[in-house]
XYZ file of C-alpha atoms in Angstrom:
561
model
C -11.352 -69.279 -72.399
C -11.746 -68.414 -75.783
C -10.505 -65.158 -77.589
C -13.506 -62.329 -78.508
C -13.128 -59.385 -79.718
C -14.237 -56.371 -77.603
C -17.777 -56.306 -78.962
C -19.079 -59.836 -79.376
C -19.563 -61.164 -83.079
C -21.734 -64.049 -82.553
C -25.333 -64.606 -82.679
C -26.055 -66.390 -79.342
C -26.374 -65.345 -75.827
C -22.670 -66.700 -73.761
C -21.704 -67.670 -70.314
C -18.247 -68.125 -68.489
C -14.858 -66.391 -69.853
C -12.761 -64.160 -72.290
C -9.904 -62.755 -73.351
C -9.167 -59.265 -74.891
C -5.990 -58.976 -77.569
C -3.857 -57.347 -74.711
C -4.452 -60.744 -72.309
C -6.659 -59.375 -69.952
C -9.668 -61.490 -68.929
C -13.227 -61.023 -67.733
C -15.933 -63.957 -66.655
C -19.209 -62.941 -67.384
C -21.873 -62.664 -64.150
C -25.562 -63.246 -66.575
C -25.563 -64.406 -69.728
C -24.447 -61.883 -71.790
C -26.080 -60.875 -75.406
C -24.320 -61.027 -78.697
C -23.335 -58.045 -79.006
C -22.275 -56.562 -75.758
C -18.839 -54.569 -74.603
C -16.536 -55.984 -72.028
C -16.440 -52.345 -70.851
C -19.674 -53.304 -69.901
C -19.314 -53.704 -66.616
C -23.216 -55.109 -65.751
C -21.910 -58.140 -67.630
C -17.984 -57.967 -66.902
C -15.927 -58.285 -64.550
C -12.688 -58.555 -65.592
C -10.480 -60.650 -63.763
C -6.579 -59.982 -63.692
C -4.422 -59.868 -66.810
C -3.481 -63.291 -67.428
C -0.783 -61.849 -70.434
C 1.674 -60.070 -67.645
C 0.743 -63.036 -64.870
C 2.277 -65.064 -67.937
C 5.747 -63.043 -68.339
C 6.377 -63.185 -64.876
C 5.987 -66.666 -64.803
C 8.406 -66.877 -67.461
C 10.857 -64.287 -65.588
C 10.503 -66.308 -63.029
C 12.026 -69.497 -65.276
C 14.065 -67.738 -67.217
C 17.558 -68.787 -67.193
C 19.934 -64.740 -66.903
C 22.241 -64.708 -69.825
C 25.143 -62.109 -69.327
C 25.534 -62.481 -73.354
C 29.173 -62.564 -73.819
C 29.706 -60.215 -70.158
C 31.705 -61.665 -67.623
C 29.805 -60.199 -64.407
C 27.494 -60.100 -62.914
C 24.374 -57.892 -63.863
C 22.440 -57.664 -60.895
C 22.283 -59.128 -57.266
C 22.672 -63.183 -57.549
C 22.473 -65.553 -54.907
C 23.696 -69.180 -54.255
C 22.981 -71.926 -56.472
C 21.692 -68.447 -59.139
C 22.037 -70.089 -62.662
C 23.078 -67.854 -65.627
C 24.788 -67.649 -68.858
C 27.420 -66.738 -69.462
C 29.411 -66.766 -72.875
C 27.132 -69.580 -73.834
C 28.266 -71.979 -70.432
C 25.692 -72.117 -67.808
C 27.405 -71.296 -64.304
C 25.707 -71.964 -61.035
C 27.235 -69.698 -58.232
C 28.779 -71.387 -55.427
C 29.348 -67.857 -53.290
C 26.875 -64.132 -53.019
C 27.626 -62.003 -55.965
C 26.754 -58.248 -56.240
C 26.524 -56.273 -59.751
C 29.176 -56.037 -61.346
C 31.594 -59.238 -58.958
C 32.982 -60.864 -62.335
C 32.124 -64.683 -62.996
C 35.269 -66.959 -61.499
C 34.819 -69.672 -62.527
C 36.165 -72.596 -59.547
C 35.987 -69.780 -57.083
C 32.561 -68.066 -56.763
C 30.354 -70.334 -59.637
C 31.105 -73.557 -61.476
C 30.213 -74.990 -65.354
C 26.532 -76.480 -64.806
C 25.340 -79.082 -67.005
C 21.705 -81.957 -66.855
C 23.865 -84.017 -65.739
C 25.757 -82.476 -62.958
C 22.036 -81.258 -61.562
C 20.744 -84.809 -61.616
C 23.650 -86.974 -60.713
C 23.542 -84.506 -57.232
C 19.753 -85.155 -57.147
C 20.651 -88.699 -57.127
C 22.281 -88.277 -55.119
C 21.355 -86.501 -52.694
C 18.437 -88.471 -53.001
C 20.278 -91.519 -52.484
C 22.280 -90.100 -49.122
C 18.265 -89.192 -48.054
C 17.388 -92.678 -48.312
C 20.441 -94.070 -46.339
C 19.244 -91.394 -43.744
C 15.885 -92.610 -43.937
C 16.976 -96.704 -43.718
C 19.964 -96.565 -41.451
C 16.597 -94.660 -39.198
C 13.590 -96.978 -39.946
C 16.294 -99.724 -38.694
C 17.315 -97.934 -35.291
C 13.347 -97.791 -34.925
C 13.195 -101.273 -36.051
C 15.636 -101.774 -34.072
C 14.374 -100.438 -30.783
C 10.968 -101.200 -31.128
C 12.215 -105.366 -31.247
C 14.099 -104.536 -28.302
C 10.725 -102.525 -26.492
C 8.783 -105.555 -27.822
C 11.220 -108.298 -26.866
C 11.724 -105.527 -23.256
C 7.473 -105.725 -23.177
C 7.664 -109.903 -24.486
C 10.495 -111.086 -21.365
C 8.552 -108.780 -18.624
C 4.864 -110.332 -20.047
C 6.006 -113.496 -19.753
C 7.464 -113.553 -16.379
C 3.776 -111.489 -15.490
C 2.605 -115.068 -17.102
C 4.307 -116.938 -15.168
C 4.257 -115.561 -11.672
C 0.190 -115.872 -12.546
C 0.643 -119.133 -13.223
C 2.596 -120.142 -10.678
C 0.068 -118.182 -8.074
C -2.452 -120.027 -10.086
C -0.212 -123.700 -9.529
C -0.078 -122.790 -5.615
C -3.583 -121.332 -5.298
C -5.504 -124.368 -7.375
C -2.879 -127.057 -5.572
C -4.245 -125.287 -2.329
C -7.770 -125.677 -2.998
C -6.435 -129.152 -3.903
C -5.332 -129.363 -0.948
C -8.510 -128.492 1.262
C -11.049 -129.364 -0.999
C -8.466 -133.231 -0.017
C -8.510 -132.736 3.126
C -12.281 -131.707 2.936
C -12.686 -134.608 0.940
C -11.056 -137.138 3.537
C -12.761 -135.085 6.354
C -16.210 -135.846 6.148
C -18.062 -132.504 6.987
C -21.839 -131.650 6.901
C -21.665 -129.309 4.006
C -24.370 -126.479 5.179
C -25.677 -126.804 1.178
C -26.651 -129.896 1.585
C -29.053 -129.067 3.756
C -30.001 -125.871 1.696
C -28.323 -123.108 2.335
C -28.106 -120.914 -0.920
C -25.063 -118.676 0.325
C -26.081 -115.612 -2.175
C -26.364 -112.978 -0.229
C -29.631 -112.793 -0.228
C -31.567 -115.891 0.653
C -32.919 -116.121 4.042
C -30.366 -119.886 4.907
C -30.667 -119.488 8.470
C -32.763 -122.324 9.519
C -31.133 -124.568 6.298
C -28.108 -123.869 8.325
C -29.069 -124.295 12.099
C -30.211 -127.788 10.742
C -27.401 -128.280 9.057
C -25.849 -127.909 12.849
C -28.227 -130.187 14.549
C -27.136 -133.047 12.138
C -23.612 -132.212 12.692
C -24.152 -132.393 16.734
C -25.644 -135.635 16.252
C -23.397 -137.588 13.400
C -20.513 -135.026 16.089
C -19.170 -133.956 12.386
C -17.185 -130.090 11.364
C -20.545 -127.610 9.202
C -18.456 -127.114 5.974
C -19.759 -123.405 4.128
C -18.312 -123.956 0.955
C -18.143 -119.562 -0.769
C -20.476 -117.831 -0.368
C -22.370 -114.663 1.520
C -25.261 -116.702 3.642
C -27.824 -114.965 5.769
C -29.128 -115.708 8.601
C -30.829 -114.291 11.510
C -28.129 -115.848 14.022
C -26.968 -119.512 14.536
C -26.242 -121.607 17.980
C -23.829 -123.903 17.792
C -25.531 -125.689 20.976
C -22.912 -129.231 20.349
C -19.838 -127.265 20.326
C -19.437 -128.753 16.416
C -16.109 -127.647 14.576
C -16.639 -124.562 11.764
C -14.496 -124.746 8.777
C -15.214 -122.237 6.196
C -13.505 -122.255 2.053
C -11.824 -118.393 3.871
C -12.288 -115.412 4.777
C -12.765 -113.139 2.373
C -14.574 -116.446 0.702
C -17.383 -117.839 3.458
C -19.136 -115.030 4.386
C -21.774 -115.234 7.419
C -24.169 -112.307 7.797
C -26.320 -111.717 10.148
C -29.331 -109.430 9.193
C -29.905 -108.156 12.835
C -27.869 -105.615 14.922
C -28.693 -107.368 18.022
C -27.456 -110.880 19.249
C -24.552 -113.173 18.618
C -24.143 -114.635 14.998
C -22.987 -117.542 16.179
C -22.512 -118.531 19.610
C -22.016 -122.125 21.472
C -22.693 -121.867 25.551
C -21.656 -125.524 26.098
C -18.456 -127.148 26.952
C -16.245 -126.324 23.924
C -13.383 -127.526 24.551
C -11.248 -128.990 21.042
C -13.695 -127.513 19.360
C -12.745 -125.253 15.791
C -13.212 -122.521 14.120
C -11.238 -121.258 11.530
C -11.356 -119.894 7.615
C -14.802 -117.772 7.630
C -16.435 -114.841 7.829
C -18.485 -113.474 9.864
C -20.563 -109.592 9.316
C -23.600 -108.099 9.483
C -25.247 -106.445 7.483
C -25.586 -103.263 9.654
C -23.459 -102.647 12.563
C -23.657 -104.163 15.477
C -25.324 -102.462 18.191
C -24.884 -103.344 21.792
C -23.228 -105.345 24.102
C -25.286 -108.736 22.351
C -23.886 -108.488 19.349
C -20.713 -110.296 18.770
C -19.406 -111.921 15.607
C -18.019 -115.314 17.397
C -19.334 -116.157 21.329
C -17.719 -118.470 23.007
C -19.342 -118.802 26.960
C -19.590 -120.986 29.679
C -16.544 -122.979 29.409
C -13.637 -124.443 27.154
C -9.898 -125.361 26.052
C -7.778 -126.877 24.447
C -10.143 -125.148 21.410
C -8.243 -123.184 18.329
C -9.492 -120.724 16.579
C -7.965 -119.802 13.079
C -8.020 -117.616 10.579
C -11.478 -115.460 11.741
C -12.593 -112.640 10.061
C -15.349 -110.742 11.707
C -16.927 -106.663 10.635
C -19.762 -104.734 11.474
C -19.639 -106.297 14.884
C -20.058 -104.756 18.529
C -17.422 -107.185 19.656
C -15.690 -109.239 17.367
C -14.808 -111.728 19.359
C -15.589 -112.817 22.620
C -14.494 -115.472 24.158
C -15.406 -116.889 28.057
C -13.593 -119.019 30.162
C -10.880 -120.222 28.080
C -8.399 -122.299 29.141
C -5.438 -123.719 27.304
C -7.478 -122.786 23.918
C -5.590 -120.782 20.946
C -6.251 -117.731 18.945
C -3.699 -117.286 15.469
C -4.217 -114.513 12.078
C -7.799 -113.447 13.231
C -9.262 -110.259 12.619
C -11.945 -107.551 13.928
C -12.257 -104.970 12.145
C -14.708 -102.475 12.381
C -16.398 -102.747 15.841
C -17.098 -101.145 18.624
C -14.456 -103.888 20.477
C -12.028 -105.963 19.146
C -11.571 -108.999 20.593
C -13.038 -109.918 24.582
C -10.913 -112.219 26.346
C -11.032 -114.321 29.595
C -9.043 -117.298 30.317
C -5.946 -118.547 31.563
C -3.141 -120.978 29.163
C -3.921 -119.445 26.383
C -2.168 -118.132 23.012
C -3.538 -115.439 21.626
C -1.009 -114.866 18.200
C -0.955 -113.056 14.655
C -4.113 -111.355 14.868
C -5.291 -106.983 14.195
C -8.187 -105.226 15.730
C -7.890 -102.307 13.272
C -10.751 -99.051 13.147
C -12.340 -100.140 16.446
C -14.323 -97.490 18.378
C -12.713 -98.072 21.435
C -10.590 -101.156 22.819
C -8.482 -103.642 20.122
C -8.346 -105.878 22.891
C -9.841 -106.103 26.492
C -8.491 -108.120 29.236
C -10.810 -109.812 32.652
C -9.709 -112.951 34.699
C -6.410 -113.855 32.465
C -3.739 -115.576 33.685
C -1.147 -117.197 31.656
C -2.009 -115.839 28.667
C 0.886 -115.126 26.303
C 0.276 -112.550 23.308
C 2.404 -112.057 20.392
C 2.768 -110.953 17.146
C -0.687 -108.767 17.267
C -1.455 -105.732 16.328
C -3.585 -102.795 16.848
C -4.815 -99.928 14.527
C -5.967 -96.952 14.166
C -8.578 -97.145 17.810
C -10.422 -94.416 20.163
C -9.648 -96.363 22.879
C -6.322 -97.946 23.842
C -4.764 -100.977 21.528
C -4.210 -103.167 24.278
C -6.147 -103.367 27.646
C -5.548 -104.666 31.021
C -8.798 -104.494 32.791
C -8.628 -106.096 36.709
C -12.106 -104.523 37.403
C -13.983 -108.365 36.904
C -11.182 -110.702 38.037
C -7.520 -111.168 38.689
C -5.472 -110.649 35.435
C -1.887 -112.274 35.885
C 1.565 -114.136 34.930
C 0.850 -112.697 31.667
C 3.491 -112.137 28.544
C 3.237 -109.965 25.473
C 5.889 -110.563 22.636
C 6.307 -108.675 18.686
C 2.614 -106.589 19.350
C 2.247 -102.662 17.903
C -0.012 -99.997 18.663
C -0.651 -97.697 15.787
C -2.644 -94.754 16.205
C -4.578 -95.445 18.889
C -6.800 -92.214 20.427
C -6.171 -93.402 23.872
C -2.910 -95.197 25.048
C -1.029 -97.927 23.402
C -1.387 -100.195 25.891
C -3.176 -99.257 29.283
C -2.662 -101.754 32.295
C -3.889 -101.578 35.767
C -3.641 -104.596 37.028
C -1.799 -107.232 40.785
C -0.624 -108.865 37.306
C 2.848 -110.017 36.592
C 3.327 -108.572 32.713
C 6.380 -109.464 30.982
C 6.748 -107.252 28.134
C 9.257 -107.476 24.795
C 10.418 -106.210 21.378
C 7.043 -104.419 21.077
C 6.432 -100.889 18.820
C 3.849 -98.497 21.025
C 3.035 -94.901 18.185
C 1.229 -92.173 17.813
C -0.216 -92.413 20.722
C -3.543 -90.383 21.344
C -3.660 -89.534 17.197
C -6.635 -89.988 15.600
C -4.691 -89.719 12.101
C -0.824 -90.036 11.812
C -0.839 -86.719 11.006
C -4.126 -85.627 13.669
C -3.425 -85.115 17.251
C -6.479 -85.945 18.547
C -8.025 -83.739 22.159
C -7.036 -86.690 24.471
C -3.368 -86.529 25.859
C -2.898 -90.310 25.982
C 0.588 -91.691 27.029
C 2.763 -94.833 25.360
C 1.720 -97.123 28.352
C -0.077 -96.906 31.041
C 0.731 -98.755 34.435
C -2.747 -97.517 36.458
C -2.019 -98.239 40.562
C -2.797 -100.959 41.108
C -0.106 -102.434 38.791
C 1.756 -104.870 40.276
C 4.802 -106.523 39.102
C 5.656 -105.412 35.479
C 9.339 -105.658 33.641
C 9.188 -103.727 29.821
C 11.895 -104.428 27.677
C 13.175 -103.682 24.295
C 10.768 -101.590 23.161
C 10.464 -98.006 21.196
C 8.657 -95.305 22.036
C 7.427 -93.350 19.554
C 5.059 -90.005 19.270
C 2.773 -90.074 21.647
C 0.737 -86.521 22.416
C 0.840 -87.130 26.584
C 4.332 -88.987 28.144
C 5.754 -91.994 27.087
C 5.178 -93.993 29.542
C 3.584 -92.658 32.495
C 4.213 -95.763 36.275
C 2.265 -95.045 39.023
C 2.533 -98.879 40.150
C 5.167 -100.411 41.832
C 8.023 -103.073 41.189
C 8.848 -102.501 37.945
C 11.141 -102.265 34.850
C 11.725 -100.091 32.160
C 15.126 -101.850 29.817
C 17.076 -101.642 26.989
C 14.003 -99.598 25.723
C 14.002 -96.565 23.189
C 11.543 -93.661 23.940
C 11.063 -90.829 21.353
C 8.712 -87.918 19.721
C 6.998 -87.890 23.280
C 4.204 -84.848 23.380
C 4.630 -84.731 19.673
C 2.744 -81.129 18.383
C 1.806 -80.136 22.832
C 3.874 -76.548 23.377
C 4.767 -77.550 26.504
C 4.952 -81.290 26.767
C 5.233 -83.621 28.997
C 7.663 -85.976 30.771
C 8.804 -88.981 29.003
C 9.048 -91.611 31.657
C 6.670 -90.463 34.428
C 6.508 -92.074 37.565
C 4.248 -89.700 41.363
C 3.558 -92.097 43.490
C 5.877 -94.917 42.881
C 5.157 -97.442 46.154
C 7.769 -99.681 45.814
C 11.217 -100.492 44.273
C 11.078 -99.720 40.689
C 14.578 -100.327 37.862
C 14.986 -98.180 35.316
C 18.129 -99.096 32.852
C 19.963 -98.800 29.445
C 17.526 -96.826 27.486
C 17.487 -94.093 25.119
C 15.379 -90.681 25.130
C 16.327 -88.498 21.954
C 13.863 -85.974 20.589
C 11.756 -84.928 22.667
C 9.280 -81.971 23.037
C 10.011 -80.885 27.069
C 9.952 -77.298 28.052
C 13.272 -77.180 29.937
C 11.670 -75.879 33.553
C 10.017 -78.434 34.020
C 9.263 -81.473 32.062
C 12.010 -84.299 31.664
C 12.878 -87.337 30.388
C 12.081 -89.003 33.485
C 10.572 -87.085 36.421
C 10.199 -88.497 40.130
C 8.606 -86.834 41.757
C 7.009 -87.998 45.021
C 7.868 -91.117 45.092
C 7.651 -93.470 47.706
C 9.629 -95.844 46.830
C 12.119 -96.969 49.669
C 14.288 -98.183 46.820
C 14.782 -97.564 43.170
C 17.929 -97.268 40.634
C 18.431 -95.634 37.147
C 21.727 -96.347 35.605
C 23.104 -96.781 31.761
C 20.546 -94.247 29.759
C 20.683 -92.058 27.104
C 19.192 -88.578 27.180
C 18.962 -86.174 24.233
C 17.334 -82.842 24.827
C 16.901 -80.045 27.222
C 16.775 -81.916 31.354
C 17.767 -85.414 31.679
C 16.315 -86.338 35.343
C 14.481 -84.693 37.975
C 14.146 -86.627 41.562
C 11.994 -84.881 44.758
C 12.158 -88.499 46.355
C 13.885 -86.848 49.216
C 15.229 -88.913 51.810
C 14.316 -92.233 49.814
C 17.180 -94.714 48.773
C 18.072 -94.632 44.978
C 21.122 -94.837 43.339
C 21.373 -93.287 39.737
C 25.209 -93.521 38.045
C 25.997 -94.653 34.106
C 23.493 -92.118 32.710
C 24.740 -90.089 29.440
C 22.887 -86.713 29.619
C 23.334 -84.659 25.546
C 21.933 -81.835 26.271
C 20.317 -78.209 24.614
C 22.260 -75.188 25.732
């Protein structure tokens, strides 16, 4: 910025900034011809007085000087510097005009050395604090890193252990397969890509296995077929019920059928499915019909079938750890002297397990979940059912009964658990009044021991049959969601003796005027006993069996008033 007189003395045009003698600054707004006065606003604009600005800056950075006066001429704030009698002082306490400067009280002697020393001290303190904070942060980062590394190592170790265990299991399976000569469906042209129709290749493998009397092996893959016939009842082995899948492209007819004597057959580690849901009773996942004994079906999963698994006329067979899911019916079974263990029927549109013409069957550790029919259904319509043992089984969220038994049979049920009978989901009650356990009029010789019935839309147990025993059971939350409620145990027409003993009733929804923990109504029983039960709620026992011989004793009632 140059200095110029108000009247330009240059002979050339000018563009830029100028100052006059009073410190006023002007900025040209267009090229200025020589001799144009600074008061011409069409050429110049005033941008301020730099002299006044400098005076204010100088005043701000200049230390006040009191001269020889020892009193403040103006208010002084803490840390203000002031000259007094030629000595530089720093104010340490607020002062007002007229206060006397007292060294050691409201001020102190100040010097460049003190300033630098204190500045260096503050810098050192700040550096120390930052270093301490940084060290604390680094320590936390190191601790977090160590913890993460330890957790990662634990996860990696578990992954490695799992991988090692899986590899060992795979190697064991491969070793067993290699030691056991099999017919591999891929050796006969099966692809297993979920697209190719492998029916012919797989049927050729089954035919060859029948000649060689060898098992048929399905490596991991999805094998599309129409239907396969195991005409020689050879064993069927997969690499796992989630990795080896036989999938039918049809909605009717069995996926795998064995219509000859299937004694000693083995089916294991395989998934049997359909592209679309089966539409009628012919759409069976695994079908064993005619006759067979001493067979074993293990770790077989059936999906999207009308009937997941159907076994007829079986004897001394064993079904273990099998699954039926997203089917109309889970398992349809008839036969004798067999075992069904640790199986699951889930998301079934009708019954989870349906038994007809069954004798000497042992059912253990099986579950029925989300069935629209009864979880377990024993039907006498197609033949006698007798000597059935049910233990450690579970039904949950069944639209109909947990157990429906209407058979002239000897049935023992122990350690079973029934929950959410009459429910669509765990929170949505159905429009069907369903009992936890239903004993129909054809039922005789039933023993129910150590069972729990929890949450039903209807009764806990309805017993229309005869010669039954209910002992050491807990019945709770009966008629949940019903305004009037239903009886926990309802006996409308008992034709023979029965015993109810050592049972506990609590938290049940009962209408105190007409609903009871046990209702014996119009019974024809010759003799019955109810003893050592505990009733919690609004009502205990209602006995309308007048004129009959009965014994009701040692029961405890904790009834609400």
